Amino acid sequence: MAAAAALAAALREWAAAAARQDAAWRAAMAAWAPLLVSLAGLAAQMRAAQRLAWGGSPLGPFGDLRARLWRKQRGAAEALLEQLGGRRAELRAVRDAVGAGVAAVLRLYEERAAELGLAAALRRGPRCPSLADALEGLQDVERYYRQLKVPGEQAAAAPHPLRQPGRHGGPAAVLGEDFGALQGRRHSRYAS
């Protein structure tokens, strides 16, 4: 019975930790929204600056204005992408912590399985599931977090070339071609 008590305690401890990790995941995901809105606004500014006929406008006499504006926009984009990268690291840490917790409980079960016996692992109580059901649910939760995609994971693998003004194919080339999908819509007329 000591094995069953140890496993029950480990499951309770893991459930409390999983609830904390879920709250951390939700908080990190909520922090993505304002960063993506800022990035979308910056992309719109960058597109507008690319479409502007600088020479034929009242801004024409300020020859270095275009390059200075581009440097500021590029710096802002890099800062936003760095913040998003930090949030991505938080999400990965949550996902890894959930997996590590599941692995610890399953390792404890494997160590104590012979002592516990099959009948005890399959026995259900009137108010609690069997240990086998609890372990299966534990694996389901771990699988859920493992299959969650951390936003921007694939985009992080592709380089984001921030080139000089006038030498790129538009904001899609600067911020990644899936940037419109991050906003929930695609601007096909701006695609490079």
mmCIF file of C-alpha atoms in Angstrom:
data_model
loop_
_atom_site.group_PDB
_atom_site.id
_atom_site.type_symbol
_atom_site.label_atom_id
_atom_site.label_comp_id
_atom_site.label_asym_id
_atom_site.label_seq_id
_atom_site.Cartn_x
_atom_site.Cartn_y
_atom_site.Cartn_z
ATOM 1 C CA MET A 1 0.000 0.000 0.000
ATOM 2 C CA ALA A 2 2.973 2.308 0.403
ATOM 3 C CA ALA A 3 3.459 2.218 -3.365
ATOM 4 C CA ALA A 4 -0.161 3.220 -3.973
ATOM 5 C CA ALA A 5 0.117 6.064 -1.459
ATOM 6 C CA ALA A 6 3.362 7.275 -3.035
ATOM 7 C CA LEU A 7 1.830 7.223 -6.515
ATOM 8 C CA ALA A 8 -1.313 8.995 -5.306
ATOM 9 C CA ALA A 9 0.818 11.696 -3.686
ATOM 10 C CA ALA A 10 2.911 12.050 -6.854
ATOM 11 C CA LEU A 11 -0.244 12.355 -8.959
ATOM 12 C CA ARG A 12 -1.690 15.019 -6.637
ATOM 13 C CA GLU A 13 1.589 16.938 -6.691
ATOM 14 C CA TRP A 14 1.757 16.706 -10.474
ATOM 15 C CA ALA A 15 -1.872 17.868 -10.836
ATOM 16 C CA ALA A 16 -1.122 20.991 -8.798
ATOM 17 C CA ALA A 17 2.015 21.640 -10.855
ATOM 18 C CA ALA A 18 0.094 21.093 -14.106
ATOM 19 C CA ALA A 19 -2.520 23.650 -13.022
ATOM 20 C CA ARG A 20 0.268 26.178 -12.379
ATOM 21 C CA GLN A 21 1.874 25.383 -15.735
ATOM 22 C CA ASP A 22 -1.469 25.803 -17.493
ATOM 23 C CA ALA A 23 -1.896 29.235 -15.909
ATOM 24 C CA ALA A 24 1.635 30.157 -17.038
ATOM 25 C CA TRP A 25 0.870 28.941 -20.576
ATOM 26 C CA ARG A 26 -2.322 31.012 -20.737
ATOM 27 C CA ALA A 27 -0.544 34.106 -19.411
ATOM 28 C CA ALA A 28 2.264 33.768 -21.959
ATOM 29 C CA MET A 29 -0.241 33.290 -24.784
ATOM 30 C CA ALA A 30 -2.190 36.362 -23.628
ATOM 31 C CA ALA A 31 1.043 38.370 -23.745
ATOM 32 C CA TRP A 32 1.452 37.475 -27.446
ATOM 33 C CA ALA A 33 -1.639 39.418 -28.543
ATOM 34 C CA PRO A 34 -0.369 42.981 -27.936
ATOM 35 C CA LEU A 35 3.025 42.122 -29.405
ATOM 36 C CA LEU A 36 1.412 40.786 -32.577
ATOM 37 C CA VAL A 37 -0.835 43.865 -32.826
ATOM 38 C CA SER A 38 2.259 46.068 -32.539
ATOM 39 C CA LEU A 39 4.057 44.005 -35.155
ATOM 40 C CA ALA A 40 1.052 44.261 -37.479
ATOM 41 C CA GLY A 41 0.990 48.047 -37.073
ATOM 42 C CA LEU A 42 4.699 48.241 -37.763
ATOM 43 C CA ALA A 43 4.308 46.106 -40.879
ATOM 44 C CA ALA A 44 1.582 48.449 -42.131
ATOM 45 C CA GLN A 45 3.907 51.416 -41.568
ATOM 46 C CA MET A 46 6.712 49.658 -43.406
ATOM 47 C CA ARG A 47 4.434 48.877 -46.348
ATOM 48 C CA ALA A 48 3.245 52.484 -46.483
ATOM 49 C CA ALA A 49 6.832 53.751 -46.415
ATOM 50 C CA GLN A 50 7.723 51.438 -49.308
ATOM 51 C CA ARG A 51 4.790 52.635 -51.424
ATOM 52 C CA LEU A 52 5.458 56.327 -50.799
ATOM 53 C CA ALA A 53 6.955 58.257 -53.689
ATOM 54 C CA TRP A 54 9.584 60.007 -51.612
ATOM 55 C CA GLY A 55 10.994 62.180 -54.391
ATOM 56 C CA GLY A 56 7.632 63.621 -55.460
ATOM 57 C CA SER A 57 6.410 64.418 -51.962
ATOM 58 C CA PRO A 58 7.094 67.332 -49.613
ATOM 59 C CA LEU A 59 9.500 64.962 -47.869
ATOM 60 C CA GLY A 60 11.729 64.843 -50.973
ATOM 61 C CA PRO A 61 14.241 67.477 -49.764
ATOM 62 C CA PHE A 62 14.996 65.339 -46.715
ATOM 63 C CA GLY A 63 17.079 62.757 -48.523
ATOM 64 C CA ASP A 64 18.192 60.743 -45.513
ATOM 65 C CA LEU A 65 14.712 60.607 -43.984
ATOM 66 C CA ARG A 66 13.819 57.372 -45.775
ATOM 67 C CA ALA A 67 16.921 55.564 -44.532
ATOM 68 C CA ARG A 68 16.513 56.918 -40.987
ATOM 69 C CA LEU A 69 12.872 55.857 -40.907
ATOM 70 C CA TRP A 70 13.842 52.415 -42.185
ATOM 71 C CA ARG A 71 16.489 52.049 -39.454
ATOM 72 C CA LYS A 72 13.968 52.999 -36.761
ATOM 73 C CA GLN A 73 11.360 50.607 -38.149
ATOM 74 C CA ARG A 74 13.925 47.852 -38.431
ATOM 75 C CA GLY A 75 15.037 48.421 -34.840
ATOM 76 C CA ALA A 76 11.419 48.322 -33.654
ATOM 77 C CA ALA A 77 10.797 45.095 -35.607
ATOM 78 C CA GLU A 78 13.905 43.493 -34.118
ATOM 79 C CA ALA A 79 12.844 44.527 -30.600
ATOM 80 C CA LEU A 80 9.361 43.089 -31.103
ATOM 81 C CA LEU A 81 10.742 39.866 -32.546
ATOM 82 C CA GLU A 82 13.122 39.602 -29.571
ATOM 83 C CA GLN A 83 10.196 39.996 -27.161
ATOM 84 C CA LEU A 84 8.259 37.353 -29.074
ATOM 85 C CA GLY A 85 11.305 35.087 -28.857
ATOM 86 C CA GLY A 86 11.319 35.507 -25.074
ATOM 87 C CA ARG A 87 7.661 34.552 -24.918
ATOM 88 C CA ARG A 88 8.403 31.549 -27.113
ATOM 89 C CA ALA A 89 11.052 30.456 -24.610
ATOM 90 C CA GLU A 90 8.485 30.740 -21.780
ATOM 91 C CA LEU A 91 6.066 28.523 -23.699
ATOM 92 C CA ARG A 92 8.745 25.946 -24.399
ATOM 93 C CA ALA A 93 9.686 25.917 -20.704
ATOM 94 C CA VAL A 94 6.057 25.229 -19.737
ATOM 95 C CA ARG A 95 5.795 22.441 -22.290
ATOM 96 C CA ASP A 96 9.056 20.893 -21.089
ATOM 97 C CA ALA A 97 8.049 21.163 -17.406
ATOM 98 C CA VAL A 98 4.785 19.315 -18.054
ATOM 99 C CA GLY A 99 6.661 16.566 -19.887
ATOM 100 C CA ALA A 100 9.248 16.278 -17.113
ATOM 101 C CA GLY A 101 6.525 15.991 -14.485
ATOM 102 C CA VAL A 102 4.791 13.214 -16.394
ATOM 103 C CA ALA A 103 8.082 11.390 -16.868
ATOM 104 C CA ALA A 104 8.779 11.563 -13.120
ATOM 105 C CA VAL A 105 5.385 10.089 -12.209
ATOM 106 C CA LEU A 106 5.682 7.346 -14.826
ATOM 107 C CA ARG A 107 9.215 6.526 -13.636
ATOM 108 C CA LEU A 108 7.885 6.207 -10.077
ATOM 109 C CA TYR A 109 5.149 3.865 -11.319
ATOM 110 C CA GLU A 110 7.672 1.735 -13.188
ATOM 111 C CA GLU A 111 9.841 1.484 -10.071
ATOM 112 C CA ARG A 112 6.901 0.474 -7.882
ATOM 113 C CA ALA A 113 4.819 -1.537 -10.395
ATOM 114 C CA ALA A 114 5.920 -4.934 -9.061
ATOM 115 C CA GLU A 115 5.176 -3.926 -5.477
ATOM 116 C CA LEU A 116 1.819 -2.454 -6.450
ATOM 117 C CA GLY A 117 0.531 -5.296 -8.601
ATOM 118 C CA LEU A 118 -1.862 -5.292 -11.522
ATOM 119 C CA ALA A 119 -5.032 -5.693 -9.451
ATOM 120 C CA ALA A 120 -4.266 -2.567 -7.411
ATOM 121 C CA ALA A 121 -3.446 -0.571 -10.551
ATOM 122 C CA LEU A 122 -6.791 -1.478 -12.131
ATOM 123 C CA ARG A 123 -8.967 -1.159 -9.000
ATOM 124 C CA ARG A 124 -11.418 1.750 -9.141
ATOM 125 C CA GLY A 125 -12.904 3.413 -6.104
ATOM 126 C CA PRO A 126 -16.328 5.006 -5.771
ATOM 127 C CA ARG A 127 -14.818 8.512 -5.865
ATOM 128 C CA CYS A 128 -11.585 8.039 -7.758
ATOM 129 C CA PRO A 129 -10.448 6.405 -10.984
ATOM 130 C CA SER A 130 -8.071 3.515 -11.131
ATOM 131 C CA LEU A 131 -4.354 4.185 -11.181
ATOM 132 C CA ALA A 132 -4.237 2.972 -14.782
ATOM 133 C CA ASP A 133 -6.929 5.517 -15.738
ATOM 134 C CA ALA A 134 -5.056 8.292 -13.924
ATOM 135 C CA LEU A 135 -1.796 7.403 -15.672
ATOM 136 C CA GLU A 136 -3.580 7.311 -19.026
ATOM 137 C CA GLY A 137 -5.029 10.760 -18.340
ATOM 138 C CA LEU A 138 -1.572 11.935 -17.356
ATOM 139 C CA GLN A 139 -0.197 10.773 -20.692
ATOM 140 C CA ASP A 140 -3.073 12.514 -22.497
ATOM 141 C CA VAL A 141 -2.214 15.816 -20.824
ATOM 142 C CA GLU A 142 1.457 15.394 -21.684
ATOM 143 C CA ARG A 143 0.572 14.568 -25.300
ATOM 144 C CA TYR A 144 -1.663 17.652 -25.453
ATOM 145 C CA TYR A 145 1.168 19.961 -24.383
ATOM 146 C CA ARG A 146 3.684 18.201 -26.617
ATOM 147 C CA GLN A 147 1.429 18.672 -29.652
ATOM 148 C CA LEU A 148 0.740 22.337 -28.920
ATOM 149 C CA LYS A 149 2.612 24.480 -31.351
ATOM 150 C CA VAL A 150 4.585 27.285 -29.834
ATOM 151 C CA PRO A 151 3.732 30.302 -32.010
ATOM 152 C CA GLY A 152 6.460 31.163 -34.448
ATOM 153 C CA GLU A 153 8.463 27.968 -33.972
ATOM 154 C CA GLN A 154 8.668 27.305 -37.703
ATOM 155 C CA ALA A 155 9.141 31.010 -38.440
ATOM 156 C CA ALA A 156 12.106 31.096 -36.062
ATOM 157 C CA ALA A 157 13.926 28.508 -38.177
ATOM 158 C CA ALA A 158 13.678 30.705 -41.288
ATOM 159 C CA PRO A 159 15.903 33.805 -41.262
ATOM 160 C CA HIS A 160 14.268 37.222 -41.338
ATOM 161 C CA PRO A 161 16.434 39.285 -43.668
ATOM 162 C CA LEU A 162 16.028 42.937 -42.716
ATOM 163 C CA ARG A 163 17.479 44.608 -45.771
ATOM 164 C CA GLN A 164 17.934 48.223 -46.750
ATOM 165 C CA PRO A 165 14.938 50.220 -48.049
ATOM 166 C CA GLY A 166 14.093 49.698 -51.687
ATOM 167 C CA ARG A 167 16.011 46.411 -51.916
ATOM 168 C CA HIS A 168 13.469 43.939 -50.636
ATOM 169 C CA GLY A 169 10.258 42.436 -51.896
ATOM 170 C CA GLY A 170 8.018 44.210 -49.402
ATOM 171 C CA PRO A 171 7.056 43.518 -45.820
ATOM 172 C CA ALA A 172 6.373 39.861 -46.523
ATOM 173 C CA ALA A 173 10.061 39.429 -47.313
ATOM 174 C CA VAL A 174 11.038 41.372 -44.198
ATOM 175 C CA LEU A 175 8.622 39.923 -41.656
ATOM 176 C CA GLY A 176 8.078 36.490 -43.165
ATOM 177 C CA GLU A 177 5.492 35.472 -45.696
ATOM 178 C CA ASP A 178 3.169 34.082 -43.029
ATOM 179 C CA PHE A 179 2.897 37.434 -41.256
ATOM 180 C CA GLY A 180 -0.593 38.042 -42.656
ATOM 181 C CA ALA A 181 -1.692 34.692 -41.271
ATOM 182 C CA LEU A 182 -0.474 35.775 -37.816
ATOM 183 C CA GLN A 183 -2.915 38.671 -38.013
ATOM 184 C CA GLY A 184 -5.715 36.334 -39.047
ATOM 185 C CA ARG A 185 -5.884 37.680 -42.577
ATOM 186 C CA ARG A 186 -3.678 37.755 -45.661
ATOM 187 C CA HIS A 187 -2.978 40.842 -47.719
ATOM 188 C CA SER A 188 -2.426 39.369 -51.149
ATOM 189 C CA ARG A 189 -1.794 42.711 -52.837
ATOM 190 C CA TYR A 190 1.246 43.203 -50.603
ATOM 191 C CA ALA A 191 2.721 39.773 -51.124
ATOM 192 C CA SER A 192 6.187 39.793 -52.595
#
